[in-house]
Amino acid sequence: MYYVPLHVHTSRNSIGDSILKLNDYIEKAKSLNLNALANTGHGSLADMYDFYFACMDNKIKPIIGCEVYITEDMNEKTKDSKTYHMVLLAKDNAGLKNLINIVSVASLEGFYKKPRIDLNYIREHNEGLICLTACVGGMLPKYILSGDEELVDSHIKELIEVFGTDLYFELQPGNFVEQVTVNNKLIELSNKHNVPLVITNDIHYLNSDEYKIHDYHVRLGRHMT
């Protein structure tokens, strides 16, 4: 088994949500002999170039990605508009160009409180992109938690139509009811729809003993202290 971090937020591309410093991330990867790393900011590619060159300087394969905010219609900008998470990874230069395009359009055209994009737009710019279904804040996980089986199956068929064999159901190790429910259902749906599984950690800090610092950082940013 080979591990590559595929869902990672840094303090520069996920401001107010991550305390992970890019240089520390690279050094940790080197100490663990990891030869590939991903970087997936919240709706942002802010440190894409620094990440790329830091990886290349250390003989690590950089995987450029973004956890985009997906919505049903990015042109609908009302208080009832819902946003979900979705991880997009560029697997080649075409994918990188499309990812930059998607993130730009999400900020310039789809912005409503957050940079937003929809599947209709991604469908027209999907070449070279890999899709992971994200955390419990993802569109598919949220549909699973709603209990609407018809909606779940319909959404999966649409994801397969858009991403084909570059779609992966994302399992995460959180030991709370919603995550366990989503994980169990995704394993079932993986067999049903022949979609492979991938395990991620949704990284926002480097070491386990930093969880309290991260928690305070998030609470402070959200005025919850």
GROMACS .gro file of C-alpha atoms in nm:
model
  225
    1MET     CA    1   0.000   0.000   0.000
    2TYR     CA    2   0.129   0.346  -0.092
    3TYR     CA    3   0.009   0.669   0.069
    4VAL     CA    4  -0.010   1.009  -0.098
    5PRO     CA    5  -0.184   1.301   0.079
    6LEU     CA    6  -0.456   1.401  -0.170
    7HIS     CA    7  -0.669   1.641   0.035
    8VAL     CA    8  -0.453   1.907   0.199
    9HIS     CA    9  -0.509   2.269   0.301
   10THR     CA   10  -0.231   2.517   0.374
   11SER     CA   11  -0.248   2.838   0.573
   12ARG     CA   12  -0.214   3.041   0.253
   13ASN     CA   13  -0.483   2.879   0.039
   14SER     CA   14  -0.732   2.813   0.319
   15ILE     CA   15  -0.706   3.124   0.533
   16GLY     CA   16  -0.885   3.095   0.865
   17ASP     CA   17  -0.922   2.720   0.829
   18SER     CA   18  -0.569   2.577   0.813
   19ILE     CA   19  -0.252   2.631   1.016
   20LEU     CA   20  -0.034   2.412   0.794
   21LYS     CA   21   0.274   2.595   0.665
   22LEU     CA   22   0.392   2.493   0.321
   23ASN     CA   23   0.759   2.448   0.412
   24ASP     CA   24   0.669   2.232   0.712
   25TYR     CA   25   0.449   2.019   0.486
   26ILE     CA   26   0.736   1.959   0.246
   27GLU     CA   27   0.983   1.879   0.524
   28LYS     CA   28   0.741   1.632   0.684
   29ALA     CA   29   0.692   1.461   0.349
   30LYS     CA   30   1.068   1.429   0.307
   31SER     CA   31   1.106   1.278   0.654
   32LEU     CA   32   0.842   1.018   0.564
   33ASN     CA   33   0.996   0.950   0.221
   34LEU     CA   34   0.679   1.050   0.039
   35ASN     CA   35   0.745   1.114  -0.329
   36ALA     CA   36   0.415   1.285  -0.420
   37LEU     CA   37   0.198   1.546  -0.250
   38ALA     CA   38  -0.126   1.727  -0.329
   39ASN     CA   39  -0.235   2.078  -0.237
   40THR     CA   40  -0.609   2.151  -0.239
   41GLY     CA   41  -0.706   2.492  -0.103
   42HIS     CA   42  -1.061   2.602  -0.032
   43GLY     CA   43  -1.166   2.759  -0.362
   44SER     CA   44  -0.811   2.890  -0.402
   45LEU     CA   45  -0.484   2.822  -0.584
   46ALA     CA   46  -0.304   3.092  -0.385
   47ASP     CA   47   0.026   2.910  -0.325
   48MET     CA   48   0.022   2.688  -0.634
   49TYR     CA   49   0.354   2.813  -0.773
   50ASP     CA   50   0.539   2.807  -0.441
   51PHE     CA   51   0.407   2.455  -0.381
   52TYR     CA   52   0.513   2.339  -0.727
   53PHE     CA   53   0.868   2.472  -0.703
   54ALA     CA   54   0.915   2.356  -0.343
   55CYS     CA   55   0.816   2.004  -0.447
   56MET     CA   56   1.038   2.006  -0.754
   57ASP     CA   57   1.336   2.134  -0.552
   58ASN     CA   58   1.291   1.838  -0.318
   59LYS     CA   59   1.228   1.575  -0.587
   60ILE     CA   60   0.862   1.536  -0.490
   61LYS     CA   61   0.585   1.509  -0.748
   62PRO     CA   62   0.344   1.803  -0.703
   63ILE     CA   63  -0.028   1.737  -0.752
   64ILE     CA   64  -0.209   2.066  -0.805
   65GLY     CA   65  -0.567   2.065  -0.687
   66CYS     CA   66  -0.846   2.265  -0.532
   67GLU     CA   67  -1.139   2.190  -0.307
   68VAL     CA   68  -1.393   2.391  -0.501
   69TYR     CA   69  -1.727   2.512  -0.372
   70ILE     CA   70  -1.982   2.340  -0.591
   71THR     CA   71  -2.343   2.456  -0.625
   72GLU     CA   72  -2.637   2.343  -0.837
   73ASP     CA   73  -2.643   2.668  -1.037
   74MET     CA   74  -2.365   2.923  -0.997
   75ASN     CA   75  -2.585   3.191  -1.156
   76GLU     CA   76  -2.839   3.160  -0.874
   77LYS     CA   77  -2.727   3.398  -0.602
   78THR     CA   78  -2.983   3.393  -0.324
   79LYS     CA   79  -2.978   3.310   0.044
   80ASP     CA   80  -3.128   2.971  -0.045
   81SER     CA   81  -2.831   2.876  -0.266
   82LYS     CA   82  -2.643   2.585  -0.114
   83THR     CA   83  -2.271   2.517  -0.155
   84TYR     CA   84  -2.086   2.188  -0.115
   85HIS     CA   85  -1.726   2.072  -0.136
   86MET     CA   86  -1.561   1.882  -0.422
   87VAL     CA   87  -1.192   1.808  -0.471
   88LEU     CA   88  -1.050   1.851  -0.822
   89LEU     CA   89  -0.696   1.736  -0.904
   90ALA     CA   90  -0.506   1.817  -1.223
   91LYS     CA   91  -0.351   1.503  -1.373
   92ASP     CA   92  -0.180   1.679  -1.666
   93ASN     CA   93  -0.130   2.020  -1.828
   94ALA     CA   94  -0.480   2.017  -1.978
   95GLY     CA   95  -0.620   1.951  -1.634
   96LEU     CA   96  -0.416   2.233  -1.483
   97LYS     CA   97  -0.543   2.479  -1.744
   98ASN     CA   98  -0.900   2.370  -1.679
   99LEU     CA   99  -0.854   2.389  -1.302
  100ILE     CA  100  -0.719   2.744  -1.325
  101ASN     CA  101  -1.013   2.832  -1.551
  102ILE     CA  102  -1.268   2.680  -1.312
  103VAL     CA  103  -1.124   2.850  -1.003
  104SER     CA  104  -1.110   3.184  -1.186
  105VAL     CA  105  -1.469   3.162  -1.311
  106ALA     CA  106  -1.586   3.055  -0.964
  107SER     CA  107  -1.438   3.376  -0.823
  108LEU     CA  108  -1.530   3.615  -1.103
  109GLU     CA  109  -1.870   3.489  -1.216
  110GLY     CA  110  -2.003   3.243  -0.960
  111PHE     CA  111  -1.905   3.431  -0.646
  112TYR     CA  112  -2.174   3.461  -0.381
  113LYS     CA  113  -2.024   3.473  -0.031
  114LYS     CA  114  -1.776   3.214  -0.165
  115PRO     CA  115  -1.626   3.137  -0.507
  116ARG     CA  116  -1.874   2.887  -0.657
  117ILE     CA  117  -1.890   2.666  -0.963
  118ASP     CA  118  -2.142   2.411  -1.092
  119LEU     CA  119  -2.120   2.078  -1.270
  120ASN     CA  120  -2.259   2.224  -1.591
  121TYR     CA  121  -1.953   2.445  -1.621
  122ILE     CA  122  -1.711   2.171  -1.514
  123ARG     CA  123  -1.865   1.938  -1.773
  124GLU     CA  124  -1.739   2.172  -2.047
  125HIS     CA  125  -1.392   2.197  -1.887
  126ASN     CA  126  -1.334   1.847  -1.750
  127GLU     CA  127  -1.036   1.728  -1.955
  128GLY     CA  128  -0.745   1.621  -1.737
  129LEU     CA  129  -0.933   1.652  -1.408
  130ILE     CA  130  -0.973   1.394  -1.133
  131CYS     CA  131  -1.268   1.429  -0.895
  132LEU     CA  132  -1.279   1.323  -0.530
  133THR     CA  133  -1.611   1.351  -0.349
  134ALA     CA  134  -1.463   1.537  -0.049
  135CYS     CA  135  -1.558   1.538   0.319
  136VAL     CA  136  -1.907   1.522   0.473
  137GLY     CA  137  -1.947   1.874   0.334
  138GLY     CA  138  -1.931   1.732  -0.019
  139MET     CA  139  -2.235   1.721  -0.246
  140LEU     CA  140  -2.250   1.341  -0.260
  141PRO     CA  141  -2.198   1.294   0.116
  142LYS     CA  142  -2.469   1.553   0.188
  143TYR     CA  143  -2.707   1.373  -0.047
  144ILE     CA  144  -2.625   1.045   0.130
  145LEU     CA  145  -2.701   1.200   0.468
  146SER     CA  146  -3.034   1.329   0.334
  147GLY     CA  147  -3.145   0.969   0.289
  148ASP     CA  148  -3.271   1.037  -0.064
  149GLU     CA  149  -3.153   0.725  -0.253
  150GLU     CA  150  -3.291   0.846  -0.586
  151LEU     CA  151  -3.104   1.175  -0.554
  152VAL     CA  152  -2.783   0.991  -0.462
  153ASP     CA  153  -2.798   0.758  -0.763
  154SER     CA  154  -2.889   1.043  -0.998
  155HIS     CA  155  -2.596   1.251  -0.875
  156ILE     CA  156  -2.352   0.961  -0.909
  157LYS     CA  157  -2.463   0.903  -1.268
  158GLU     CA  158  -2.402   1.270  -1.341
  159LEU     CA  159  -2.055   1.255  -1.181
  160ILE     CA  160  -1.970   0.950  -1.391
  161GLU     CA  161  -2.094   1.131  -1.701
  162VAL     CA  162  -1.868   1.429  -1.624
  163PHE     CA  163  -1.554   1.255  -1.495
  164GLY     CA  164  -1.577   0.899  -1.626
  165THR     CA  165  -1.301   0.680  -1.479
  166ASP     CA  166  -1.145   0.984  -1.310
  167LEU     CA  167  -1.408   0.979  -1.034
  168TYR     CA  168  -1.321   0.848  -0.686
  169PHE     CA  169  -1.538   0.815  -0.377
  170GLU     CA  170  -1.348   0.970  -0.086
  171LEU     CA  171  -1.333   0.795   0.251
  172GLN     CA  172  -1.208   0.984   0.556
  173PRO     CA  173  -1.110   0.851   0.903
  174GLY     CA  174  -1.333   1.075   1.116
  175ASN     CA  175  -1.495   0.875   1.395
  176PHE     CA  176  -1.825   1.064   1.416
  177VAL     CA  177  -2.171   0.951   1.314
  178GLU     CA  178  -2.201   1.143   0.987
  179GLN     CA  179  -1.860   1.035   0.859
  180VAL     CA  180  -1.911   0.671   0.954
  181THR     CA  181  -2.253   0.676   0.782
  182VAL     CA  182  -2.104   0.830   0.467
  183ASN     CA  183  -1.808   0.591   0.460
  184ASN     CA  184  -2.026   0.284   0.491
  185LYS     CA  185  -2.260   0.405   0.218
  186LEU     CA  186  -1.974   0.501  -0.015
  187ILE     CA  187  -1.829   0.151   0.012
  188GLU     CA  188  -2.169   0.012  -0.086
  189LEU     CA  189  -2.206   0.261  -0.371
  190SER     CA  190  -1.853   0.190  -0.492
  191ASN     CA  191  -1.951  -0.172  -0.555
  192LYS     CA  192  -2.285  -0.077  -0.706
  193HIS     CA  193  -2.151   0.182  -0.952
  194ASN     CA  194  -1.800   0.041  -1.000
  195VAL     CA  195  -1.636   0.363  -0.878
  196PRO     CA  196  -1.302   0.320  -0.694
  197LEU     CA  197  -1.242   0.437  -0.338
  198VAL     CA  198  -0.962   0.660  -0.212
  199ILE     CA  199  -0.870   0.738   0.150
  200THR     CA  200  -0.775   1.093   0.251
  201ASN     CA  201  -0.716   1.281   0.576
  202ASP     CA  202  -0.847   1.633   0.493
  203ILE     CA  203  -0.529   1.779   0.640
  204HIS     CA  204  -0.539   2.123   0.805
  205TYR     CA  205  -0.243   2.087   1.042
  206LEU     CA  206   0.073   1.880   1.051
  207ASN     CA  207   0.095   1.694   1.382
  208SER     CA  208  -0.178   1.541   1.598
  209ASP     CA  209  -0.083   1.752   1.902
  210GLU     CA  210  -0.170   2.069   1.707
  211TYR     CA  211  -0.544   2.000   1.708
  212LYS     CA  212  -0.613   2.243   1.994
  213ILE     CA  213  -0.424   2.523   1.818
  214HIS     CA  214  -0.614   2.453   1.498
  215ASP     CA  215  -0.946   2.446   1.681
  216TYR     CA  216  -0.877   2.783   1.842
  217HIS     CA  217  -0.760   2.924   1.508
  218VAL     CA  218  -1.088   2.824   1.340
  219ARG     CA  219  -1.300   2.949   1.630
  220LEU     CA  220  -1.119   3.281   1.630
  221GLY     CA  221  -1.170   3.324   1.255
  222ARG     CA  222  -1.539   3.245   1.286
  223HIS     CA  223  -1.585   3.467   1.594
  224MET     CA  224  -1.678   3.165   1.805
  225THR     CA  225  -1.445   3.233   2.102
   0.00000   0.00000   0.00000
